[in-house]
Coordinates of C-alpha atoms and ligand atoms in Angstrom, one line a residue:
M1 CA 20.9 105.9 353.6
V2 CA 23.6 105.2 351.2
Q3 CA 22.5 105.2 347.5
P4 CA 24.0 103.2 344.6
G5 CA 25.6 105.4 341.9
N6 CA 24.0 105.4 338.5
M7 CA 27.0 104.7 336.3
M8 CA 27.8 102.0 333.9
R9 CA 29.9 99.1 335.0
M10 CA 32.4 97.8 332.5
P11 CA 34.7 94.9 333.6
L12 CA 38.4 95.9 333.7
L13 CA 39.7 93.4 331.2
I14 CA 43.0 93.2 329.4
N15 CA 41.3 92.9 326.0
S16 CA 39.9 96.4 326.7
I17 CA 43.5 97.8 326.8
L18 CA 44.0 96.2 323.4
T19 CA 40.7 97.5 322.0
H20 CA 41.5 101.0 323.3
A21 CA 45.0 100.9 321.8
L22 CA 43.7 99.9 318.4
E23 CA 40.9 102.5 318.4
S24 CA 43.2 105.4 319.3
S25 CA 46.8 104.5 318.4
A26 CA 46.6 102.0 315.6
D27 CA 49.6 103.5 313.8
Q28 CA 51.9 103.4 316.8
E29 CA 54.9 101.1 316.5
I30 CA 56.3 98.0 318.3
V31 CA 60.0 97.5 317.6
T32 CA 61.9 94.3 318.5
A33 CA 65.7 93.9 318.3
L34 CA 66.3 90.5 316.6
D35 CA 69.3 88.2 317.2
D36 CA 71.0 89.2 313.9
G37 CA 71.1 92.9 314.9
S38 CA 68.2 93.9 312.7
L39 CA 64.9 95.4 313.9
H40 CA 61.4 94.0 313.5
T41 CA 58.9 96.8 313.4
Y42 CA 55.1 96.7 313.0
T43 CA 52.2 98.8 314.1
Y44 CA 49.6 98.2 316.9
R45 CA 47.2 97.5 314.0
E46 CA 49.3 94.6 312.8
F47 CA 50.0 93.5 316.4
G48 CA 46.2 93.4 317.1
R49 CA 45.5 91.3 314.0
R50 CA 48.1 88.8 315.0
V51 CA 46.9 88.7 318.6
K52 CA 43.5 87.7 317.2
D53 CA 45.1 85.2 314.9
L54 CA 46.8 83.6 317.8
A55 CA 43.6 83.6 320.0
V56 CA 41.8 81.8 317.1
G57 CA 44.7 79.4 316.7
M58 CA 44.7 78.7 320.5
G59 CA 40.9 77.9 320.2
H60 CA 41.6 75.5 317.4
R61 CA 44.1 73.7 319.5
G62 CA 41.6 73.2 322.3
L63 CA 42.9 75.9 324.7
L64 CA 40.1 76.9 327.2
P65 CA 39.6 79.6 329.7
G66 CA 41.6 78.8 332.8
H67 CA 44.3 76.9 331.0
R68 CA 47.9 77.9 331.9
V69 CA 50.0 78.9 328.9
A70 CA 53.7 79.1 329.8
T71 CA 56.4 81.1 328.1
L72 CA 60.2 80.6 328.2
A73 CA 61.0 83.7 326.2
W74 CA 62.8 87.0 325.9
N75 CA 61.2 90.4 325.4
T76 CA 59.9 90.2 321.8
Y77 CA 56.7 91.0 319.8
R78 CA 55.7 87.4 319.8
H79 CA 55.9 87.2 323.6
L80 CA 53.7 90.3 323.7
E81 CA 51.2 88.7 321.4
I82 CA 51.0 85.7 323.7
Y83 CA 50.4 88.0 326.7
Y84 CA 47.3 89.5 325.0
A85 CA 45.9 86.4 323.2
T86 CA 46.1 84.3 326.3
A87 CA 44.4 86.8 328.5
G88 CA 41.9 87.6 325.7
I89 CA 40.5 84.0 325.7
G90 CA 40.4 83.8 329.5
A91 CA 43.5 81.7 329.7
I92 CA 46.5 82.5 332.0
C93 CA 49.9 83.6 330.7
H94 CA 52.5 81.9 332.9
T95 CA 55.9 83.6 332.3
V96 CA 58.7 81.2 333.4
N97 CA 62.1 82.6 334.1
P98 CA 64.5 80.6 331.9
R99 CA 67.5 81.6 334.1
L100 CA 66.3 79.4 336.9
S101 CA 67.7 76.0 337.3
R102 CA 66.2 73.2 335.2
E103 CA 64.9 71.6 338.4
Q104 CA 63.1 74.8 339.5
I105 CA 61.6 75.3 336.0
E106 CA 60.4 71.7 336.0
F107 CA 58.9 72.2 339.5
I108 CA 57.2 75.4 338.4
I109 CA 55.7 74.0 335.1
N110 CA 54.4 70.9 337.0
D111 CA 53.0 73.0 339.9
A112 CA 51.2 75.2 337.5
Q113 CA 50.1 72.3 335.3
D114 CA 50.8 74.3 332.2
V115 CA 49.2 72.9 329.0
V116 CA 51.4 74.7 326.4
V117 CA 54.9 76.1 326.5
F118 CA 56.0 78.7 324.0
Y119 CA 59.8 78.9 323.9
D120 CA 62.5 80.9 322.1
G121 CA 65.0 78.8 320.2
H122 CA 67.7 79.8 322.7
F123 CA 66.0 77.5 325.2
A124 CA 65.7 74.4 322.8
E125 CA 68.1 72.3 324.8
L126 CA 66.4 73.2 328.1
V127 CA 63.1 72.2 326.5
E128 CA 64.5 68.9 325.4
Q129 CA 65.3 68.1 329.0
L130 CA 61.9 69.4 330.3
E131 CA 59.7 67.6 327.8
P132 CA 59.8 64.1 329.4
R133 CA 59.5 65.6 332.9
C134 CA 56.4 67.8 332.4
P135 CA 53.5 65.5 331.6
S136 CA 50.8 68.2 331.7
V137 CA 52.3 70.0 328.7
A138 CA 50.5 68.9 325.5
H139 CA 52.3 71.4 323.2
W140 CA 55.8 72.7 323.1
V141 CA 55.8 75.5 320.6
L142 CA 59.0 77.1 319.1
L143 CA 58.7 80.8 318.7
N144 CA 59.6 80.8 315.0
E145 CA 57.4 82.0 312.2
D146 CA 58.2 79.0 310.0
A147 CA 59.1 75.4 310.5
D148 CA 62.8 75.0 311.4
Q149 CA 64.9 72.0 310.1
D150 CA 66.8 71.8 313.4
H151 CA 63.6 71.6 315.5
A152 CA 61.2 68.7 314.8
G153 CA 58.4 70.1 317.0
M154 CA 55.7 72.7 316.4
H155 CA 56.3 76.3 315.5
Y156 CA 54.5 79.5 316.4
G157 CA 53.5 80.4 312.8
A158 CA 51.3 77.2 312.7
W159 CA 49.4 78.5 315.7
L160 CA 48.3 81.7 314.0
G161 CA 44.7 80.9 312.8
N162 CA 43.8 82.8 309.6
D163 CA 40.1 83.1 309.9
V164 CA 39.3 85.8 312.4
R165 CA 36.1 87.0 310.7
N166 CA 33.6 86.0 313.4
F167 CA 36.0 86.2 316.3
E168 CA 35.0 88.4 319.3
W169 CA 36.8 88.8 322.6
L170 CA 35.1 87.0 325.4
E171 CA 33.5 89.0 328.2
F172 CA 34.1 87.6 331.6
D173 CA 34.4 88.7 335.2
E174 CA 37.2 91.1 335.9
D175 CA 38.4 88.9 338.7
T176 CA 39.3 86.1 336.3
A177 CA 43.0 85.1 336.4
C178 CA 45.2 86.3 333.5
G179 CA 48.8 85.9 334.6
L180 CA 51.0 83.7 336.8
C181 CA 54.5 84.4 338.0
Y182 CA 56.5 82.4 340.5
T183 CA 59.0 83.9 343.0
S184 CA 62.5 82.6 342.5
G185 CA 62.3 80.5 345.7
T186 CA 65.6 81.3 347.3
T187 CA 64.0 80.1 350.5
G188 CA 61.9 77.0 349.9
A189 CA 60.0 76.0 346.8
P190 CA 59.0 78.7 344.3
K191 CA 55.4 80.0 345.0
G192 CA 53.0 81.4 342.3
T193 CA 51.3 84.7 342.3
Q194 CA 48.2 84.7 340.1
Y195 CA 47.2 88.1 338.8
S196 CA 43.6 89.0 337.7
H197 CA 42.4 91.1 334.8
R198 CA 41.2 93.7 337.4
S199 CA 44.5 93.8 339.3
T200 CA 46.5 94.1 336.1
V201 CA 44.4 96.9 334.6
L202 CA 44.4 98.9 337.9
H203 CA 48.2 98.4 338.2
A204 CA 48.6 99.6 334.6
Y205 CA 46.5 102.7 335.3
A206 CA 48.3 103.5 338.6
S207 CA 51.8 102.9 337.3
S208 CA 51.3 105.2 334.2
H209 CA 50.4 108.1 336.6
P210 CA 52.6 111.2 336.4
N211 CA 53.7 110.6 340.0
A212 CA 54.7 107.1 339.1
L213 CA 56.3 106.1 335.7
A214 CA 54.5 108.9 333.8
I215 CA 54.1 107.1 330.5
S216 CA 52.4 109.0 327.7
C217 CA 51.6 108.6 324.0
S218 CA 54.8 110.7 323.3
D219 CA 57.0 108.1 324.9
A220 CA 59.0 105.3 323.4
V221 CA 59.2 102.7 326.2
M222 CA 61.9 100.1 326.4
P223 CA 61.4 97.4 329.1
L224 CA 64.9 96.1 329.9
V225 CA 63.3 94.2 332.8
P226 CA 62.4 90.8 331.2
M227 CA 58.8 89.9 330.5
F228 CA 59.4 86.9 332.8
H229 CA 60.3 89.2 335.7
V230 CA 56.8 90.2 337.1
N231 CA 55.4 91.0 333.6
A232 CA 58.2 93.5 332.9
W233 CA 56.8 95.5 335.7
G234 CA 53.5 95.9 333.9
L235 CA 55.0 97.8 331.0
P236 CA 53.4 95.6 328.3
Y237 CA 50.0 96.8 329.7
S238 CA 50.7 100.4 330.7
S239 CA 52.6 101.2 327.5
L240 CA 49.7 100.0 325.3
M241 CA 47.2 101.7 327.5
S242 CA 49.1 104.9 327.0
G243 CA 49.6 104.5 323.3
A244 CA 53.3 104.6 323.6
K245 CA 55.9 103.2 321.2
I246 CA 57.2 99.9 322.6
V247 CA 60.9 98.9 322.0
L248 CA 61.8 95.3 323.0
P249 CA 65.4 94.4 323.3
G250 CA 65.1 90.6 322.5
S251 CA 67.8 88.3 323.8
N252 CA 70.9 90.6 323.8
M253 CA 71.2 92.4 327.1
Q254 CA 74.8 93.8 326.8
G255 CA 75.3 97.4 327.7
E256 CA 76.6 98.3 324.2
R257 CA 73.7 96.7 322.4
L258 CA 71.1 98.3 324.7
Y259 CA 72.7 101.7 324.3
A260 CA 72.7 101.4 320.5
L261 CA 69.0 100.2 320.5
C262 CA 68.1 103.1 322.7
E263 CA 69.6 105.6 320.2
R264 CA 68.3 103.9 317.1
A265 CA 64.7 103.5 318.3
G266 CA 64.5 106.9 320.0
V267 CA 63.8 105.5 323.4
T268 CA 62.6 108.1 325.9
L269 CA 61.7 105.9 328.9
S270 CA 63.2 102.6 330.0
A271 CA 63.2 100.3 333.1
G272 CA 65.4 97.6 334.6
V273 CA 67.4 96.3 337.6
P274 CA 70.6 98.1 338.7
T275 CA 73.0 95.5 337.3
V276 CA 71.6 95.9 333.7
W277 CA 71.8 99.7 334.0
K278 CA 75.3 99.3 335.3
G279 CA 76.2 97.6 332.0
V280 CA 74.7 100.5 330.0
L281 CA 76.4 103.1 332.1
D282 CA 79.8 101.4 331.9
H283 CA 79.6 101.5 328.1
V284 CA 78.4 105.1 328.0
E285 CA 81.1 106.3 330.5
S286 CA 84.0 104.4 328.9
R287 CA 83.3 106.1 325.5
A288 CA 82.0 109.4 326.8
L289 CA 78.7 108.9 325.0
T290 CA 75.5 110.9 325.5
F291 CA 71.9 109.9 325.4
S292 CA 70.1 111.9 322.6
T293 CA 66.5 110.8 323.4
L294 CA 66.4 109.0 326.7
Q295 CA 64.7 111.2 329.4
H296 CA 63.6 108.9 332.2
I297 CA 64.7 105.6 333.5
V298 CA 63.1 103.4 336.2
I299 CA 65.5 101.5 338.4
G300 CA 64.2 98.9 340.8
G301 CA 64.1 95.3 341.8
A302 CA 67.1 96.0 344.1
A303 CA 68.4 99.1 345.8
C304 CA 69.8 101.7 343.3
P305 CA 73.1 103.1 344.5
P306 CA 72.9 107.0 344.7
H307 CA 76.1 107.3 342.6
M308 CA 74.2 105.6 339.7
I309 CA 71.4 108.1 340.0
A310 CA 74.0 110.9 340.0
S311 CA 75.7 109.5 336.9
F312 CA 72.5 109.4 334.9
R313 CA 71.5 112.9 336.1
A314 CA 74.8 114.2 334.9
R315 CA 73.8 112.9 331.5
N316 CA 70.4 114.6 331.7
V317 CA 68.5 111.4 332.4
T318 CA 66.1 111.4 335.3
V319 CA 66.1 108.3 337.5
R320 CA 62.9 107.1 339.1
H321 CA 63.8 104.6 341.8
A322 CA 61.0 102.1 342.3
W323 CA 60.2 99.4 344.8
G324 CA 58.2 96.3 344.0
M325 CA 57.8 92.6 344.3
T326 CA 56.2 89.7 342.5
E327 CA 53.4 89.6 345.1
V328 CA 52.7 93.3 344.4
S329 CA 52.3 93.0 340.6
P330 CA 55.1 94.5 341.2
L331 CA 55.0 98.3 341.7
G332 CA 54.3 99.7 345.2
T333 CA 56.3 102.9 345.3
V334 CA 58.1 105.2 342.9
C335 CA 60.4 108.0 343.8
Q336 CA 60.0 111.5 342.5
L337 CA 60.9 114.9 344.0
L338 CA 58.3 117.3 345.6
P339 CA 58.4 121.0 344.9
K340 CA 59.9 121.6 348.4
H341 CA 63.0 119.6 347.4
A342 CA 63.8 122.1 344.6
S343 CA 65.9 124.2 347.0
L344 CA 67.9 121.3 348.5
P345 CA 71.7 121.0 347.8
G346 CA 72.7 118.3 345.3
D347 CA 73.7 115.6 347.8
E348 CA 70.5 116.0 349.8
T349 CA 68.5 115.8 346.6
L350 CA 70.3 112.6 345.8
Q351 CA 69.4 111.2 349.3
V352 CA 65.7 111.8 348.5
L353 CA 66.0 110.2 345.1
A354 CA 67.8 107.2 346.5
S355 CA 64.8 106.4 348.7
Q356 CA 62.3 103.9 347.3
G357 CA 59.8 106.7 346.9
R358 CA 56.1 107.2 347.7
P359 CA 53.1 104.8 347.3
L360 CA 51.1 104.6 344.1
F361 CA 47.4 105.3 344.7
G362 CA 45.9 101.8 345.2
A363 CA 48.7 100.5 347.4
R364 CA 49.1 101.3 351.2
F365 CA 52.0 100.6 353.5
K366 CA 52.5 100.3 357.2
L367 CA 55.4 99.5 359.5
V368 CA 55.2 97.1 362.4
D369 CA 57.6 96.0 365.1
E370 CA 58.5 92.4 366.1
E371 CA 55.2 92.1 368.1
G372 CA 53.1 93.5 365.2
K373 CA 52.6 96.9 366.8
R374 CA 52.2 99.7 364.4
L375 CA 55.2 102.1 364.2
P376 CA 55.0 105.8 363.3
H377 CA 55.8 107.1 359.8
D378 CA 58.4 109.6 361.1
G379 CA 61.3 108.7 358.8
V380 CA 63.3 107.3 361.8
S381 CA 61.4 104.3 363.2
T382 CA 62.4 101.2 361.3
G383 CA 60.2 98.1 361.1
H384 CA 58.7 95.4 359.0
L385 CA 57.0 96.6 355.9
M386 CA 53.4 95.5 355.3
V387 CA 51.4 96.3 352.2
Q388 CA 47.7 96.1 351.1
G389 CA 46.1 97.1 347.8
N390 CA 44.2 96.4 344.6
W391 CA 47.1 94.5 343.1
V392 CA 48.6 92.8 346.2
I393 CA 48.4 89.0 346.6
S394 CA 45.7 87.5 348.8
H395 CA 46.6 83.8 348.3
Y396 CA 49.5 82.0 346.7
Y397 CA 48.6 79.9 343.7
G398 CA 47.0 76.6 344.7
K399 CA 47.1 77.4 348.4
A400 CA 44.0 77.6 350.5
E401 CA 45.4 79.6 353.4
P402 CA 45.7 83.4 353.0
A403 CA 49.0 85.0 352.3
T404 CA 48.0 87.9 354.5
E405 CA 47.9 88.8 358.2
D406 CA 44.8 90.8 359.1
G407 CA 44.4 91.9 355.5
W408 CA 48.1 93.0 355.1
F409 CA 50.9 91.2 353.2
R410 CA 54.2 91.0 354.9
T411 CA 56.8 92.0 352.3
G412 CA 59.8 90.6 354.2
D413 CA 61.5 94.0 353.8
V414 CA 62.6 96.3 356.6
G415 CA 62.6 100.0 356.4
S416 CA 61.2 103.4 357.4
I417 CA 58.5 105.7 356.0
D418 CA 58.5 109.5 356.5
A419 CA 55.7 111.9 356.9
D420 CA 55.5 112.6 353.1
G421 CA 55.3 108.8 352.5
Y422 CA 58.9 108.3 351.3
M423 CA 59.9 104.8 352.0
R424 CA 63.5 103.8 352.7
I425 CA 64.3 100.1 352.6
T426 CA 67.2 99.2 354.8
D427 CA 67.2 95.4 354.1
R428 CA 65.4 92.2 353.5
S429 CA 64.5 91.1 357.0
K430 CA 66.7 88.0 356.6
D431 CA 69.7 90.3 355.5
V432 CA 69.5 92.7 358.4
I433 CA 72.7 92.9 360.4
K434 CA 72.2 93.2 364.2
S435 CA 75.3 94.3 366.0
G436 CA 75.4 95.1 369.7
G437 CA 71.6 95.6 369.6
E438 CA 71.8 98.1 366.7
W439 CA 70.6 97.5 363.2
I440 CA 73.0 98.0 360.4
S441 CA 71.6 98.6 356.9
S442 CA 73.5 96.4 354.4
I443 CA 72.1 98.6 351.6
E444 CA 73.7 101.7 353.1
I445 CA 77.1 100.0 353.5
E446 CA 76.9 98.7 349.9
N447 CA 76.0 102.1 348.5
I448 CA 79.0 103.7 350.1
A449 CA 81.3 101.0 348.8
M450 CA 79.9 101.4 345.3
E451 CA 81.1 105.0 345.2
E452 CA 84.6 103.7 344.9
P453 CA 85.5 103.8 341.2
G454 CA 87.6 100.6 341.4
I455 CA 84.7 98.5 342.6
E456 CA 82.5 96.5 340.2
L457 CA 80.1 95.2 342.8
A458 CA 79.8 95.1 346.6
A459 CA 77.6 93.2 349.0
C460 CA 77.4 93.3 352.8
I461 CA 76.3 90.3 354.9
A462 CA 76.4 89.5 358.6
E463 CA 79.1 87.3 360.2
S464 CA 78.2 85.9 363.7
S465 CA 80.2 87.4 366.5
E466 CA 80.4 86.1 370.1
K467 CA 80.7 89.6 371.4
W468 CA 78.3 91.6 369.2
G469 CA 75.9 89.0 367.9
E470 CA 76.7 89.9 364.3
R471 CA 79.2 92.0 362.5
P472 CA 79.2 93.3 358.9
V473 CA 81.5 91.8 356.3
L474 CA 81.9 93.4 352.9
F475 CA 82.4 91.3 349.7
V476 CA 83.9 93.2 346.9
V477 CA 84.4 92.4 343.2
P478 CA 87.2 94.8 342.0
K479 CA 87.2 96.1 338.5
P480 CA 89.6 94.3 336.3
D481 CA 92.1 97.1 336.3
G482 CA 91.3 98.2 339.8
C483 CA 94.1 98.1 342.4
L484 CA 92.3 98.4 345.7
S485 CA 93.2 97.8 349.3
A486 CA 90.7 97.0 352.1
E487 CA 92.0 100.1 354.0
Q488 CA 91.2 102.3 351.1
I489 CA 87.6 101.0 350.9
L490 CA 87.1 101.2 354.7
A491 CA 88.4 104.8 354.8
R492 CA 85.3 105.8 352.8
Y493 CA 83.1 105.0 355.9
Q494 CA 84.9 107.3 358.3
G495 CA 82.5 110.1 359.3
R496 CA 79.8 108.7 357.0
V497 CA 78.3 106.0 359.3
A498 CA 78.4 105.2 363.0
K499 CA 81.7 103.5 363.9
W500 CA 80.0 100.2 364.7
S501 CA 78.5 100.1 361.2
I502 CA 81.9 100.0 359.5
P503 CA 82.6 96.4 358.2
D504 CA 85.1 94.4 360.1
K505 CA 86.3 92.6 357.0
V506 CA 86.6 93.2 353.3
V507 CA 86.7 90.0 351.2
F508 CA 87.8 90.3 347.6
I509 CA 86.1 87.8 345.2
E510 CA 86.2 87.4 341.4
R511 CA 82.5 87.0 340.7
M512 CA 79.4 88.0 342.5
P513 CA 76.8 85.2 342.8
M514 CA 73.6 86.6 341.1
T515 CA 70.0 85.4 341.2
A516 CA 67.9 84.6 338.1
T517 CA 66.5 88.1 338.2
G518 CA 69.9 89.9 338.3
K519 CA 70.1 90.5 342.0
I520 CA 73.0 89.7 344.4
Q521 CA 72.5 86.3 345.9
K522 CA 73.4 86.8 349.5
A523 CA 72.5 83.2 350.5
A524 CA 75.4 82.1 348.3
L525 CA 77.8 84.6 349.9
R526 CA 76.9 83.3 353.3
S527 CA 78.2 79.9 352.4
L528 CA 81.7 81.2 351.4
P529 CA 84.5 80.7 353.8
L530 CA 85.5 83.9 355.7
P531 CA 89.0 84.9 356.7
T532 CA 89.4 84.7 360.5
K533 CA 91.2 87.9 360.9
P534 CA 90.0 91.4 359.7
Q535 CA 91.5 92.2 356.3
Ligands
LIG601 P1 61.1 89.9 343.4 O1 59.7 89.5 343.9 O2 61.9 88.8 343.0 O3 61.0 91.0 342.4 O4 61.8 90.6 344.7 C1 61.2 91.5 345.5 C2 62.2 92.1 346.5 O5 63.2 92.8 345.8 C3 61.6 93.1 347.5 O6 60.9 92.5 348.5 C4 62.8 93.8 347.9 O7 63.5 93.1 348.9 C5 63.7 93.9 346.7 N1 63.5 95.2 346.0 C6 62.7 95.5 345.0 N2 62.9 96.8 344.7 C7 63.8 97.3 345.5 C8 64.4 98.6 345.7 N3 64.1 99.6 344.9 N4 65.2 98.7 346.7 C9 65.5 97.7 347.6 N5 65.0 96.5 347.4 C10 64.2 96.3 346.4

């Protein structure tokens, strides 16, 4: 007969991360780049005190467990304080992406029924428009320490209660909600994913593992991924849990500023989407600069082109390509090499590193065909990617019906998995190009185009074809000084991919349409007129 174990059970709560950080790393630093170019630096100790001040202040203003507390904010120490204070009182930190349209933000705040919105001054105009349209919000709070003549409303400093003497963190069930994040809603209305304390703590544990992001107390971690993009991939939790120094870039995301901050704050590990890293790399390459402290970077959110991995490796920076999504908290896989890869030639190593990597313990993947039949993990079979795990969504926020099929969540991505568990995403299922019965990976076509030094950005979509069903079309943004012909670009594909995978047309455009999370917006490309003849 099975026997219960005889061990203590402590709920996995976010305030336990804070308590641990304060008891073991109180002198560690949190650094924020401010708008004027200066740095704000304080210790975990000071951070912890202010988190308590804020929790007390929230209590004074009537915030209760379960209330949704929204943020429209960059990566700063105040945003981090809101993360922890909100979770600590059993409320829910709802990070809203300020780059979405005003209509989407209004929908999201109303759908979540947020009661407070904390906002950075950069979004004051947006807030003016939102205020009359979001009746659930009782308090709009400017993230300023002091009252500001230009803003009549409330300011953050006034929310910091100053009597924390008898304050203790609440104990509640680990399945209590602590965070809320909406998908950008490129197809249909945005939908919310509500994280629990348990899912968040387990995700932080798993993502700090050496096979994953490998965060330790020796690291200085700089999340370039915004705190409104799936909780900056959990770094606000995993960094504190590991006792790492935290470096927050604030509002300025230009490559030059990010590189300078990295050097000034001694950053060893950082994470962001490919477009942000491209800005950093362009700056470093154009001035032949080197990284004096940066060791590892995490690139995810969209496929990382192999040439970007090679460029960072040439500068002694290891790239960990990661796959994730809002509904998966977000991390599902991270790519690192195995000992058997040590003897591979450089380009084959690069091919491994360009895959999306292997699952974190706590997340499982499977591939299915159109009929839902399981496909083998042989590195060749390509199918729809399904995921299950401790930090994977079960229901969308406010929806009764499950978001899962037989206990698995359909990611909407298509790819393969090999016998070592390496996952290779070929496309979002809606972006797959089916030509003459064969699948063409738009990611593979884009990666080859991006090797061309004269190309700033490239994206491949399908054009319908009477004869073949669909044919690939490549959109290219040339670099300002680039002088490129379509023939020159297409020549790169000869001998690299099957003949039928080579795009029929190359369309030059001035600007790539991007989503609010810095990804290429293929839906917008599809609505552009195409030339009738191949170019
Ligand atoms: P979001 O929920 O907005 O972060 O978007 C999640 C989607 O981004 C995934 O379903 C993938 O389609 C895409 N994605 C994330 N990481 C990667 C990656 N490393 N390679 C390719 N696609 C990715």
